[in-house]
Short mmCIF file of C-alpha atoms in Angstrom, two decimals:
data_model
loop_
_atom_site.label_atom_id
_atom_site.label_comp_id
_atom_site.label_asym_id
_atom_site.label_seq_id
_atom_site.Cartn_x
_atom_site.Cartn_y
_atom_site.Cartn_z
CA MET A 1 -23.31 28.68 -5.00
CA ALA A 2 -23.63 31.79 -7.10
CA ALA A 3 -22.05 34.96 -5.78
CA LYS A 4 -24.19 38.05 -5.51
CA PRO A 5 -23.71 40.40 -8.41
CA GLY A 6 -21.14 43.05 -7.64
CA SER A 7 -19.63 41.25 -4.68
CA VAL A 8 -16.19 39.68 -4.80
CA PRO A 9 -16.45 35.89 -5.10
CA THR A 10 -14.90 34.18 -2.11
CA THR A 11 -14.31 30.84 -3.78
CA TYR A 12 -12.16 29.93 -6.72
CA PRO A 13 -12.94 27.46 -9.43
CA PRO A 14 -10.83 24.34 -8.86
CA ASN A 15 -9.10 24.62 -12.19
CA PRO A 16 -7.76 28.09 -12.95
CA GLY A 17 -7.59 27.58 -16.70
CA PRO A 18 -4.70 26.05 -18.63
CA LYS A 19 -1.48 26.59 -16.76
CA THR A 20 1.34 28.22 -18.61
CA ARG A 21 4.83 27.17 -17.76
CA PRO A 22 7.29 29.90 -18.62
CA PRO A 23 10.90 28.79 -18.51
CA ILE A 24 12.11 29.56 -15.01
CA PHE A 25 15.68 29.93 -16.06
CA LYS A 26 17.25 31.64 -19.03
CA ASP A 27 20.87 31.66 -20.04
CA ASN A 28 22.89 34.63 -18.79
CA ASP A 29 20.15 35.32 -16.30
CA LEU A 30 22.41 35.50 -13.30
CA ASP A 31 20.03 37.46 -11.09
CA TRP A 32 17.63 34.57 -11.12
CA VAL A 33 16.43 33.48 -7.71
CA ARG A 34 15.18 30.04 -6.90
CA PRO A 35 11.41 29.72 -6.41
CA ASP A 36 11.84 29.32 -2.68
CA GLY A 37 14.42 32.09 -2.34
CA ARG A 38 17.41 29.86 -1.58
CA GLY A 39 20.92 30.36 -2.87
CA PHE A 40 22.15 27.97 -5.58
CA HIS A 41 24.31 26.08 -3.11
CA GLN A 42 21.92 26.17 -0.19
CA CYS A 43 19.92 23.15 0.96
CA ARG A 44 16.42 23.25 2.35
CA PRO A 45 16.23 23.06 6.14
CA ALA A 46 16.11 19.40 7.14
CA PHE A 47 13.90 18.00 9.87
CA PHE A 48 14.20 14.46 11.17
CA ARG A 49 12.35 12.59 13.88
CA THR A 50 12.76 8.94 14.82
CA GLY A 51 10.07 6.66 16.22
CA ALA A 52 7.26 7.75 13.90
CA VAL A 53 5.58 4.32 13.76
CA ASN A 54 5.07 2.39 17.00
CA SER A 55 4.63 -1.10 15.58
CA ALA A 56 7.86 -1.03 13.56
CA SER A 57 11.28 -2.08 14.86
CA GLY A 58 12.48 1.34 13.87
CA SER A 59 11.08 4.26 11.94
CA ALA A 60 11.82 7.82 10.97
CA TYR A 61 10.06 10.83 9.53
CA ALA A 62 11.82 13.40 7.41
CA GLU A 63 10.72 16.75 6.09
CA PHE A 64 12.73 18.81 3.62
CA GLY A 65 10.65 21.79 2.60
CA ASN A 66 7.57 20.26 0.97
CA THR A 67 9.02 16.78 0.67
CA LYS A 68 7.68 14.61 3.45
CA VAL A 69 8.69 11.02 3.89
CA ILE A 70 8.06 8.27 6.42
CA VAL A 71 10.15 5.11 6.60
CA SER A 72 9.57 2.03 8.76
CA VAL A 73 11.96 -0.84 9.26
CA PHE A 74 10.72 -4.30 10.23
CA GLY A 75 12.81 -7.28 11.23
CA PRO A 76 15.21 -8.93 11.06
CA ARG A 77 12.75 -11.74 10.38
CA GLU A 78 13.31 -15.23 9.04
CA SER A 79 13.86 -15.26 5.27
CA LYS A 80 11.23 -16.99 3.19
CA LYS A 81 11.72 -20.72 2.75
CA ALA A 82 11.83 -20.40 -1.01
CA MET A 83 14.96 -18.26 -0.85
CA MET A 84 18.29 -19.95 -1.03
CA TYR A 85 20.42 -20.25 2.07
CA SER A 86 22.56 -17.20 2.59
CA ASP A 87 25.13 -16.60 5.30
CA THR A 88 24.55 -12.86 5.06
CA GLY A 89 21.32 -11.04 5.76
CA ARG A 90 19.00 -9.77 3.06
CA LEU A 91 17.62 -6.33 2.61
CA ASN A 92 14.18 -5.82 1.15
CA CYS A 93 13.36 -2.25 0.13
CA ASN A 94 10.15 -0.78 -1.13
CA VAL A 95 9.32 2.83 -1.95
CA SER A 96 5.74 3.87 -2.55
CA TYR A 97 3.90 7.13 -3.05
CA THR A 98 0.59 8.08 -1.52
CA THR A 99 -2.04 8.87 -4.14
CA PHE A 100 -2.09 12.48 -2.93
CA ALA A 101 1.70 12.92 -2.95
CA THR A 102 1.85 14.57 -6.36
CA PRO A 103 0.02 17.57 -7.84
CA VAL A 104 -1.91 15.20 -10.14
CA ARG A 105 -3.48 12.36 -8.18
CA GLY A 106 -1.75 9.00 -8.36
CA GLN A 107 1.16 10.11 -10.55
CA GLY A 108 4.13 9.20 -8.41
CA SER A 109 7.35 8.52 -10.28
CA ASP A 110 8.66 5.08 -10.98
CA HIS A 111 8.74 3.29 -7.64
CA LYS A 112 10.49 0.23 -8.99
CA GLU A 113 13.46 2.37 -9.82
CA PHE A 114 13.40 4.02 -6.41
CA SER A 115 13.15 0.70 -4.59
CA SER A 116 16.19 -0.73 -6.30
CA MET A 117 18.11 2.54 -5.87
CA LEU A 118 17.29 2.58 -2.17
CA HIS A 119 18.51 -1.00 -1.88
CA LYS A 120 21.78 -0.24 -3.63
CA SER A 121 22.46 2.86 -1.57
CA LEU A 122 21.90 1.09 1.73
CA GLU A 123 23.48 -2.32 1.15
CA GLY A 124 27.01 -0.93 1.23
CA ALA A 125 26.43 0.62 4.65
CA ILE A 126 24.70 -2.23 6.49
CA MET A 127 26.70 -5.02 8.14
CA LEU A 128 24.67 -7.76 6.48
CA GLU A 129 26.82 -10.51 8.01
CA THR A 130 25.47 -9.62 11.48
CA PHE A 131 22.04 -11.13 10.75
CA PRO A 132 22.52 -14.28 8.65
CA LYS A 133 19.53 -16.17 7.22
CA THR A 134 17.21 -13.27 7.98
CA THR A 135 15.64 -10.39 6.10
CA VAL A 136 15.21 -6.75 7.04
CA ASP A 137 12.31 -4.92 5.43
CA VAL A 138 12.56 -1.22 4.69
CA PHE A 139 9.29 0.40 3.65
CA ALA A 140 9.31 4.01 2.59
CA LEU A 141 6.23 6.09 1.93
CA VAL A 142 6.40 9.48 0.27
CA LEU A 143 3.64 11.52 1.85
CA GLU A 144 4.28 14.60 -0.22
CA SER A 145 6.55 14.87 -3.21
CA GLY A 146 8.30 18.21 -3.33
CA GLY A 147 11.44 17.38 -5.29
CA SER A 148 14.60 15.43 -4.40
CA ASP A 149 12.35 12.63 -3.15
CA LEU A 150 14.84 9.82 -3.48
CA PRO A 151 17.68 11.48 -1.52
CA VAL A 152 15.25 12.28 1.29
CA VAL A 153 13.97 8.69 1.28
CA ILE A 154 17.52 7.32 1.48
CA SER A 155 18.62 9.59 4.33
CA CYS A 156 15.40 8.89 6.21
CA ALA A 157 15.74 5.11 5.67
CA SER A 158 19.25 5.03 7.09
CA LEU A 159 17.98 6.89 10.16
CA ALA A 160 15.13 4.38 10.53
CA LEU A 161 17.64 1.50 10.27
CA ALA A 162 19.73 3.11 13.01
CA ASP A 163 16.57 3.51 15.09
CA ALA A 164 15.83 -0.19 14.60
CA GLY A 165 19.29 -1.06 15.89
CA ILE A 166 20.50 -2.62 12.64
CA MET A 167 24.30 -2.63 12.61
CA MET A 168 25.69 -0.16 10.11
CA TYR A 169 29.14 1.16 9.31
CA ASP A 170 27.78 4.68 9.23
CA LEU A 171 24.63 6.64 8.49
CA VAL A 172 23.95 7.22 4.79
CA ALA A 173 23.31 10.80 3.74
CA ALA A 174 22.04 11.56 0.25
CA VAL A 175 21.95 14.79 -1.73
CA SER A 176 21.11 15.56 -5.34
CA VAL A 177 22.25 18.36 -7.60
CA SER A 178 20.47 19.62 -10.70
CA CYS A 179 22.16 21.17 -13.65
CA LEU A 180 20.13 24.09 -15.01
CA GLY A 181 21.82 25.74 -17.93
CA LYS A 182 25.33 26.34 -16.70
CA ASN A 183 24.42 26.45 -13.04
CA LEU A 184 24.48 23.74 -10.44
CA VAL A 185 21.56 23.86 -8.06
CA ILE A 186 21.65 21.73 -4.93
CA ASP A 187 18.62 19.98 -3.39
CA PRO A 188 16.23 20.88 -6.26
CA ILE A 189 12.50 21.27 -5.71
CA LEU A 190 9.91 19.69 -8.03
CA GLU A 191 9.72 22.71 -10.34
CA GLU A 192 13.48 22.84 -10.80
CA GLU A 193 13.65 19.09 -11.38
CA SER A 194 11.19 19.32 -14.27
CA TYR A 195 13.46 21.81 -16.07
CA GLN A 196 16.79 20.22 -15.30
CA ASP A 197 19.29 19.43 -18.03
CA GLY A 198 21.08 16.91 -15.91
CA SER A 199 21.07 15.60 -12.41
CA LEU A 200 23.48 13.93 -10.07
CA MET A 201 22.63 12.07 -6.91
CA LEU A 202 25.28 11.06 -4.44
CA THR A 203 24.82 9.03 -1.29
CA CYS A 204 27.71 8.68 1.07
CA MET A 205 28.77 7.64 4.52
CA PRO A 206 30.12 10.94 5.85
CA SER A 207 32.46 9.69 8.57
CA ARG A 208 34.04 7.04 6.35
CA TYR A 209 34.07 9.38 3.31
CA GLU A 210 32.77 6.58 1.11
CA VAL A 211 30.28 6.84 -1.73
CA THR A 212 27.64 4.10 -1.61
CA GLN A 213 25.68 5.17 -4.65
CA LEU A 214 26.17 7.69 -7.43
CA THR A 215 24.01 8.35 -10.47
CA PHE A 216 24.28 10.87 -13.28
CA THR A 217 21.85 11.74 -16.00
CA GLY A 218 22.38 14.21 -18.80
CA GLU A 219 25.66 15.33 -20.28
CA TRP A 220 28.44 16.28 -17.88
CA SER A 221 31.94 17.57 -18.41
CA THR A 222 34.74 16.64 -16.03
CA PRO A 223 35.03 20.02 -14.22
CA ASP A 224 31.26 19.99 -13.63
CA ILE A 225 31.45 16.47 -12.21
CA ASN A 226 34.21 17.49 -9.83
CA GLU A 227 32.33 20.57 -8.69
CA ALA A 228 29.00 18.76 -8.28
CA MET A 229 30.54 15.86 -6.40
CA GLN A 230 32.39 18.15 -4.02
CA LEU A 231 29.18 20.10 -3.47
CA CYS A 232 27.30 16.90 -2.65
CA LEU A 233 30.02 15.55 -0.38
CA ASP A 234 30.07 18.76 1.65
CA ALA A 235 26.28 18.78 1.88
CA CYS A 236 26.22 15.09 2.89
CA ASP A 237 28.73 15.84 5.63
CA LYS A 238 26.45 18.53 7.07
CA LEU A 239 23.33 16.42 6.61
CA GLY A 240 25.05 13.56 8.42
CA LYS A 241 25.60 15.82 11.42
CA VAL A 242 21.92 16.80 11.47
CA MET A 243 20.92 13.13 11.34
CA ARG A 244 23.36 12.21 14.09
CA SER A 245 22.08 14.94 16.37
CA CYS A 246 18.52 13.68 15.81
CA LEU A 247 19.55 10.20 16.94
CA LYS A 248 21.36 11.60 19.97
CA GLU A 249 18.30 13.64 20.92
CA ALA A 250 16.07 10.56 20.69
CA ALA A 251 18.50 8.52 22.77
CA SER A 252 18.83 11.12 25.52
CA ALA A 253 15.05 11.63 25.60
CA SER A 254 14.46 7.89 26.13
CA GLN A 255 16.96 7.80 28.97
CA GLU A 256 15.15 10.43 30.98
CA MET B 1 24.65 -17.68 -9.48
CA VAL B 2 28.05 -19.04 -10.26
CA GLY B 3 29.31 -21.73 -7.95
CA LEU B 4 33.05 -21.38 -7.55
CA SER B 5 35.44 -23.21 -5.30
CA VAL B 6 37.86 -21.34 -3.06
CA GLY B 7 40.72 -22.23 -5.41
CA GLU B 8 38.91 -20.88 -8.46
CA LYS B 9 38.08 -17.66 -6.64
CA HIS B 10 41.74 -17.17 -5.72
CA PHE B 11 42.77 -17.93 -9.29
CA ILE B 12 40.45 -15.24 -10.67
CA GLN B 13 41.43 -12.67 -8.07
CA GLY B 14 45.13 -13.42 -8.41
CA GLY B 15 44.93 -13.21 -12.20
CA ILE B 16 43.26 -9.82 -12.05
CA ALA B 17 45.88 -8.55 -9.60
CA GLN B 18 48.62 -9.62 -12.04
CA ASP B 19 46.86 -8.10 -15.07
CA LEU B 20 46.36 -11.51 -16.72
CA ARG B 21 42.79 -12.75 -16.55
CA SER B 22 41.67 -16.36 -16.86
CA ASP B 23 40.86 -15.94 -20.57
CA GLY B 24 44.20 -14.29 -21.29
CA ARG B 25 42.94 -10.73 -21.43
CA LYS B 26 44.42 -7.71 -19.70
CA ARG B 27 42.34 -5.77 -17.18
CA LEU B 28 41.19 -3.13 -19.65
CA THR B 29 40.67 -5.30 -22.74
CA TYR B 30 37.26 -6.14 -24.11
CA ARG B 31 36.34 -9.53 -25.49
CA PRO B 32 36.01 -9.53 -29.29
CA ILE B 33 32.72 -7.90 -30.23
CA TYR B 34 30.58 -9.21 -33.10
CA VAL B 35 27.74 -7.17 -34.57
CA GLU B 36 25.04 -8.37 -36.92
CA THR B 37 22.35 -5.97 -38.12
CA GLY B 38 18.90 -6.45 -39.58
CA VAL B 39 18.28 -9.70 -37.73
CA ILE B 40 14.57 -9.03 -37.19
CA PRO B 41 12.86 -8.12 -40.48
CA GLN B 42 9.60 -7.05 -38.81
CA ALA B 43 11.29 -4.33 -36.78
CA HIS B 44 12.35 -0.96 -38.17
CA GLY B 45 15.85 -1.70 -37.03
CA SER B 46 17.58 -4.48 -35.18
CA ALA B 47 20.98 -5.77 -34.22
CA ARG B 48 22.56 -8.69 -32.46
CA VAL B 49 25.72 -8.22 -30.46
CA ARG B 50 27.94 -10.98 -29.19
CA LEU B 51 30.58 -10.36 -26.58
CA GLY B 52 32.20 -13.69 -25.77
CA ALA B 53 29.36 -15.91 -24.56
CA THR B 54 27.09 -12.93 -23.89
CA ASP B 55 24.52 -12.67 -26.63
CA VAL B 56 21.90 -9.91 -26.88
CA ILE B 57 19.43 -8.64 -29.47
CA ALA B 58 18.01 -5.14 -29.70
CA SER B 59 15.07 -4.16 -31.86
CA VAL B 60 13.63 -0.75 -32.65
CA LYS B 61 10.00 -0.29 -33.55
CA ALA B 62 8.41 3.03 -34.34
CA GLU B 63 4.72 3.85 -34.08
CA LEU B 64 2.89 7.06 -34.77
CA GLY B 65 1.52 8.54 -31.58
CA LYS B 66 0.63 11.76 -29.88
CA PRO B 67 3.24 13.77 -27.96
CA SER B 68 2.58 14.28 -24.27
CA ALA B 69 0.95 17.55 -23.29
CA LEU B 70 3.92 18.72 -21.27
CA GLN B 71 6.48 18.16 -23.99
CA SER B 72 4.63 18.80 -27.21
CA ASP B 73 7.80 19.28 -29.24
CA LYS B 74 9.30 15.92 -28.40
CA GLY B 75 8.69 12.33 -29.40
CA LYS B 76 8.75 9.53 -26.91
CA ILE B 77 11.46 6.92 -26.56
CA ALA B 78 11.09 3.89 -24.35
CA ILE B 79 13.66 1.25 -23.56
CA TYR B 80 12.73 -2.15 -22.18
CA VAL B 81 14.90 -5.15 -21.55
CA ASP B 82 13.72 -8.71 -21.30
CA CYS B 83 15.80 -11.48 -19.77
CA SER B 84 14.84 -14.71 -21.46
CA PRO B 85 14.82 -17.95 -19.47
CA THR B 86 16.94 -19.41 -22.25
CA ALA B 87 19.85 -17.43 -20.83
CA ALA B 88 19.59 -18.80 -17.31
CA PRO B 89 16.95 -20.84 -15.49
CA VAL B 90 16.72 -18.19 -12.76
CA PHE B 91 15.12 -15.79 -15.28
CA GLU B 92 12.03 -18.00 -15.51
CA GLY B 93 8.74 -16.43 -14.46
CA ARG B 94 9.30 -13.32 -12.39
CA GLY B 95 12.92 -14.23 -11.66
CA GLY B 96 14.36 -12.04 -14.36
CA GLU B 97 12.18 -9.09 -13.53
CA GLU B 98 14.56 -7.48 -11.08
CA LEU B 99 17.49 -7.66 -13.47
CA SER B 100 15.30 -6.52 -16.38
CA THR B 101 14.16 -3.37 -14.59
CA GLU B 102 17.67 -2.66 -13.39
CA LEU B 103 19.02 -2.90 -16.93
CA SER B 104 16.13 -0.94 -18.46
CA ILE B 105 16.55 1.89 -15.98
CA ALA B 106 20.31 1.99 -16.37
CA LEU B 107 19.94 2.15 -20.17
CA GLN B 108 17.29 4.85 -19.98
CA ARG B 109 19.49 6.88 -17.66
CA CYS B 110 22.57 6.45 -19.81
CA LEU B 111 21.07 6.87 -23.27
CA LEU B 112 18.11 9.21 -22.93
CA GLY B 113 19.73 12.10 -21.08
CA GLY B 114 18.14 14.48 -18.62
CA LYS B 115 14.48 15.48 -18.29
CA SER B 116 14.87 18.37 -20.70
CA GLY B 117 16.47 16.02 -23.21
CA ALA B 118 19.96 17.48 -22.89
CA GLY B 119 22.69 14.93 -23.46
CA ALA B 120 20.37 12.42 -25.08
CA GLY B 121 21.78 10.00 -27.62
CA ILE B 122 18.86 10.61 -29.97
CA ASP B 123 17.30 14.03 -30.15
CA PRO B 124 13.65 13.44 -29.16
CA SER B 125 12.60 16.58 -31.05
CA SER B 126 13.70 14.91 -34.31
CA LEU B 127 10.82 12.43 -33.86
CA VAL B 128 8.12 15.07 -34.14
CA VAL B 129 6.00 15.08 -37.29
CA VAL B 130 3.49 17.81 -36.38
CA GLU B 131 4.18 19.69 -33.19
CA GLY B 132 1.73 18.80 -30.45
CA LYS B 133 -0.22 16.46 -32.76
CA VAL B 134 1.78 13.65 -34.27
CA CYS B 135 5.12 12.18 -33.36
CA TRP B 136 6.97 8.92 -33.60
CA ASP B 137 7.07 6.77 -30.50
CA LEU B 138 10.22 4.74 -30.49
CA TYR B 139 10.15 1.42 -28.68
CA ILE B 140 13.57 -0.05 -28.10
CA ASP B 141 13.51 -3.61 -26.83
CA GLY B 142 16.50 -5.53 -25.66
CA LEU B 143 16.55 -9.29 -25.27
CA VAL B 144 19.17 -11.24 -23.37
CA ILE B 145 19.64 -14.59 -25.12
CA SER B 146 22.71 -15.78 -23.34
CA SER B 147 24.38 -14.20 -20.38
CA ASP B 148 28.05 -14.33 -19.55
CA GLY B 149 28.49 -11.03 -17.76
CA ASN B 150 28.63 -7.42 -18.85
CA LEU B 151 25.05 -7.34 -20.12
CA LEU B 152 24.73 -3.57 -19.87
CA ASP B 153 27.65 -2.78 -22.20
CA ALA B 154 26.46 -5.39 -24.69
CA LEU B 155 22.89 -4.07 -24.64
CA ALA B 156 24.04 -0.48 -25.12
CA ALA B 157 26.18 -1.56 -28.07
CA ALA B 158 23.26 -3.53 -29.54
CA ILE B 159 20.94 -0.55 -29.18
CA LYS B 160 23.47 1.72 -30.87
CA ALA B 161 23.82 -0.75 -33.73
CA ALA B 162 20.05 -1.23 -34.00
CA LEU B 163 19.47 2.52 -34.17
CA SER B 164 22.04 2.96 -36.94
CA ASN B 165 20.18 0.19 -38.75
CA THR B 166 16.81 1.88 -38.20
CA GLY B 167 14.94 3.50 -41.05
CA ILE B 168 11.82 5.42 -40.13
CA PRO B 169 9.26 5.86 -42.94
CA LYS B 170 8.97 9.37 -44.23
CA VAL B 171 5.67 10.97 -43.32
CA ASP B 172 3.82 13.51 -45.44
CA LEU B 173 0.86 15.55 -44.33
CA ALA B 174 -2.15 14.52 -46.39
CA ALA B 175 -4.03 17.80 -46.18
CA GLU B 176 -3.90 21.07 -44.35
CA THR B 177 -5.77 20.81 -41.12
CA THR B 178 -6.87 23.62 -38.90
CA GLY B 179 -7.62 23.92 -35.22
CA ASP B 180 -7.65 20.88 -33.00
CA GLU B 181 -8.28 18.34 -35.73
CA GLN B 182 -5.92 15.41 -35.81
CA PRO B 183 -4.01 15.79 -39.10
CA GLU B 184 -4.05 12.99 -41.62
CA VAL B 185 -0.71 11.64 -42.68
CA ASN B 186 0.62 9.46 -45.44
CA ILE B 187 3.31 7.03 -44.47
CA SER B 188 5.72 6.47 -47.29
CA ASP B 189 6.93 2.91 -47.79
CA GLU B 190 9.77 3.85 -50.08
CA GLU B 191 11.56 6.70 -48.41
CA PHE B 192 13.13 6.19 -45.03
CA LEU B 193 14.81 8.56 -42.65
CA GLN B 194 17.97 7.53 -40.87
CA PHE B 195 19.07 8.58 -37.42
CA ASP B 196 22.28 10.34 -36.70
CA THR B 197 23.76 7.81 -34.33
CA SER B 198 27.14 9.43 -33.83
CA GLY B 199 25.95 11.06 -30.62
CA ILE B 200 24.84 7.83 -28.98
CA PRO B 201 27.14 7.04 -26.09
CA VAL B 202 28.75 3.70 -25.32
CA ILE B 203 28.56 2.24 -21.84
CA VAL B 204 31.69 1.07 -20.10
CA THR B 205 31.20 -0.95 -16.93
CA LEU B 206 34.15 -1.05 -14.59
CA THR B 207 33.99 -3.92 -12.14
CA ARG B 208 36.10 -3.67 -9.04
CA VAL B 209 37.70 -6.90 -7.90
CA GLY B 210 40.12 -6.55 -5.03
CA ARG B 211 42.10 -3.35 -5.48
CA HIS B 212 41.81 -3.26 -9.27
CA TYR B 213 39.07 -2.67 -11.78
CA ILE B 214 38.40 -4.53 -14.98
CA VAL B 215 36.23 -3.96 -18.04
CA ASP B 216 33.91 -6.50 -19.65
CA ALA B 217 33.77 -8.93 -16.73
CA THR B 218 32.53 -12.47 -17.32
CA SER B 219 29.95 -13.85 -14.91
CA GLU B 220 32.68 -15.66 -12.96
CA GLU B 221 34.49 -12.39 -12.52
CA GLU B 222 31.26 -10.55 -11.71
CA SER B 223 30.61 -12.97 -8.85
CA GLN B 224 33.86 -11.79 -7.26
CA MET B 225 33.15 -8.06 -7.59
CA SER B 226 33.03 -5.73 -4.63
CA SER B 227 31.28 -3.01 -6.63
CA ALA B 228 30.73 -1.94 -10.22
CA VAL B 229 30.22 1.40 -11.91
CA SER B 230 28.65 1.80 -15.35
CA ILE B 231 29.64 4.96 -17.14
CA SER B 232 28.27 6.08 -20.49
CA VAL B 233 30.57 8.26 -22.55
CA ASN B 234 29.78 9.90 -25.88
CA ARG B 235 32.13 10.65 -28.73
CA LYS B 236 33.02 14.05 -27.31
CA GLY B 237 34.30 12.41 -24.14
CA HIS B 238 31.44 13.79 -22.06
CA ILE B 239 29.80 11.66 -19.41
CA CYS B 240 26.14 11.06 -20.32
CA GLY B 241 25.16 8.93 -17.41
CA LEU B 242 26.57 6.97 -14.56
CA THR B 243 25.16 4.33 -12.25
CA LYS B 244 26.82 2.50 -9.46
CA ARG B 245 25.59 -1.05 -9.36
CA GLY B 246 25.44 -1.65 -5.67
CA GLY B 247 28.14 -3.29 -3.65
CA ALA B 248 30.53 -1.73 -1.19
CA GLY B 249 31.19 1.97 -0.86
CA LEU B 250 33.91 3.66 -2.87
CA ASP B 251 36.18 6.58 -2.11
CA PRO B 252 35.21 9.66 -4.20
CA SER B 253 38.74 9.88 -5.63
CA ILE B 254 38.46 6.28 -6.89
CA ILE B 255 35.23 7.14 -8.70
CA LEU B 256 36.89 10.10 -10.40
CA ASP B 257 39.76 7.84 -11.41
CA MET B 258 37.26 5.29 -12.78
CA ILE B 259 35.61 8.03 -14.84
CA SER B 260 38.90 8.97 -16.47
CA VAL B 261 39.72 5.31 -17.16
CA ALA B 262 36.25 4.83 -18.66
CA LYS B 263 36.78 7.80 -20.96
CA HIS B 264 40.02 6.33 -22.18
CA VAL B 265 38.52 2.86 -22.74
CA SER B 266 35.42 4.29 -24.43
CA GLU B 267 37.53 5.91 -27.18
CA GLN B 268 38.77 2.52 -28.38
CA LEU B 269 35.40 0.88 -27.85
CA THR B 270 33.61 3.55 -29.92
CA ILE B 271 36.04 3.13 -32.82
CA LYS B 272 35.82 -0.66 -32.65
CA LEU B 273 32.02 -0.62 -32.45
CA ASP B 274 31.66 1.86 -35.31
CA SER B 275 33.78 -0.25 -37.61
CA GLU B 276 31.89 -3.40 -36.62
CA ILE B 277 28.55 -1.69 -37.29
CA ALA B 278 29.77 -0.42 -40.66
CA ALA B 279 31.00 -3.91 -41.57
CA ALA B 280 27.71 -5.48 -40.49
CA GLU B 281 25.72 -2.96 -42.54
CA ALA B 282 27.89 -3.63 -45.57
CA SER B 283 27.51 -7.41 -45.33
CA GLU B 284 23.76 -7.03 -44.88
CA GLU B 285 23.51 -5.04 -48.11
CA GLU B 286 25.53 -7.63 -50.00
CA SER B 287 23.35 -10.55 -49.00
#
């Protein structure tokens, strides 16, 4: 459709030329604001809703800014015959991305890594001995990737497990911190993650004050580790309260 | 899986509580470490590391490739680990896949640093030949030949040794090229470039059994663990990566304590490993 000469075109070409990526953060640039206007130590508003999928034993939907995740929990079901006998339950986790989750189609990050990380973060919180010989399936789907995908998946999965009535010691809240230059930035978005020098993800059970999973990448000094961990623990504590209130809301709504 | 009787389990746990493990070690002592370099002639660099009955090989191969569009000033480094069925029958077929990915990811996290390349053991920008056009792609492959616990530490040591053994052919530009043309290069077969491996961290895995933690756990000890944390520490004493390997939750203060213990242990391990690598290189040149 050609626009009339002289008139302003109302459509844009799909590809606005080669994108330039100027560094979003320079050293000594203390007036820098984050792309979404948050403070360095401010998380995105979290939204949780349980019961997103009807056919699942339990499910939850989470939205943190642009990151949107849906998790369903199935089971406990009988473990496959091929598996060895086990007097504790098994947990089967899988994280996948929709093809439209990322800016470039079909370029989700490594799901294998995410699946095993999800498993490790949850196994310490679930009372596996309460469902011997059986398996619980946790399937997570990232609808839109907007940064800090894995922490959102983990928090959402623990909420879905609670919704399914799987016995747990506590909910698992997860938060990540990015290290940009000398600054620590909590709950990074996709753009910040692509520039990060290091990252730290911490998942914990807020009421028991126990860390179920912790990963670092990049070079960290001890004071930075202390600061980042404290930052994450505080954020997890608050996130845990949000998750708890979501469960309470769902429970009181079903009673009415 | 290790089948242990109740008595054996108590023996291991009791020994760890009394700081005398079943093989006579203390809680924070490594098994003797043996390094052999240049074991695979076809690779650009290779090393074999033995840690008790744990036996691993690491090989480094370099290929000329094109840098990715997003990071035109950096070469690519990939780490893969393969668990051979010779180590344990459970690794046959797809059985070893889970452990392989877990180890590969842990090594990538611990050795390659953050997305921007900060804290990486090898500087990826040193692999560039022509910016945006030609770079070296480094393929680091680990192979588990025999497994008796503490695979991650052994693999990291093997990779460090293999990289110090690696010589990358010197590349000269054949002719001046302009524009988008792919430049022609001459690969020298006489001159080799060596990596500066002093920045490559070592990985220390602390396994928690009961109320105590131990380094370099054997598979019997690993079967009794409640949780394990792998920490990679470089020569400067900075943490370059950390992964918790599942298991029960830990108090944050315990993790911080583990980090300081790992730093302390890594100092001795780095010195020991460096001298072993130097000795292996020397004996390779003699033969």
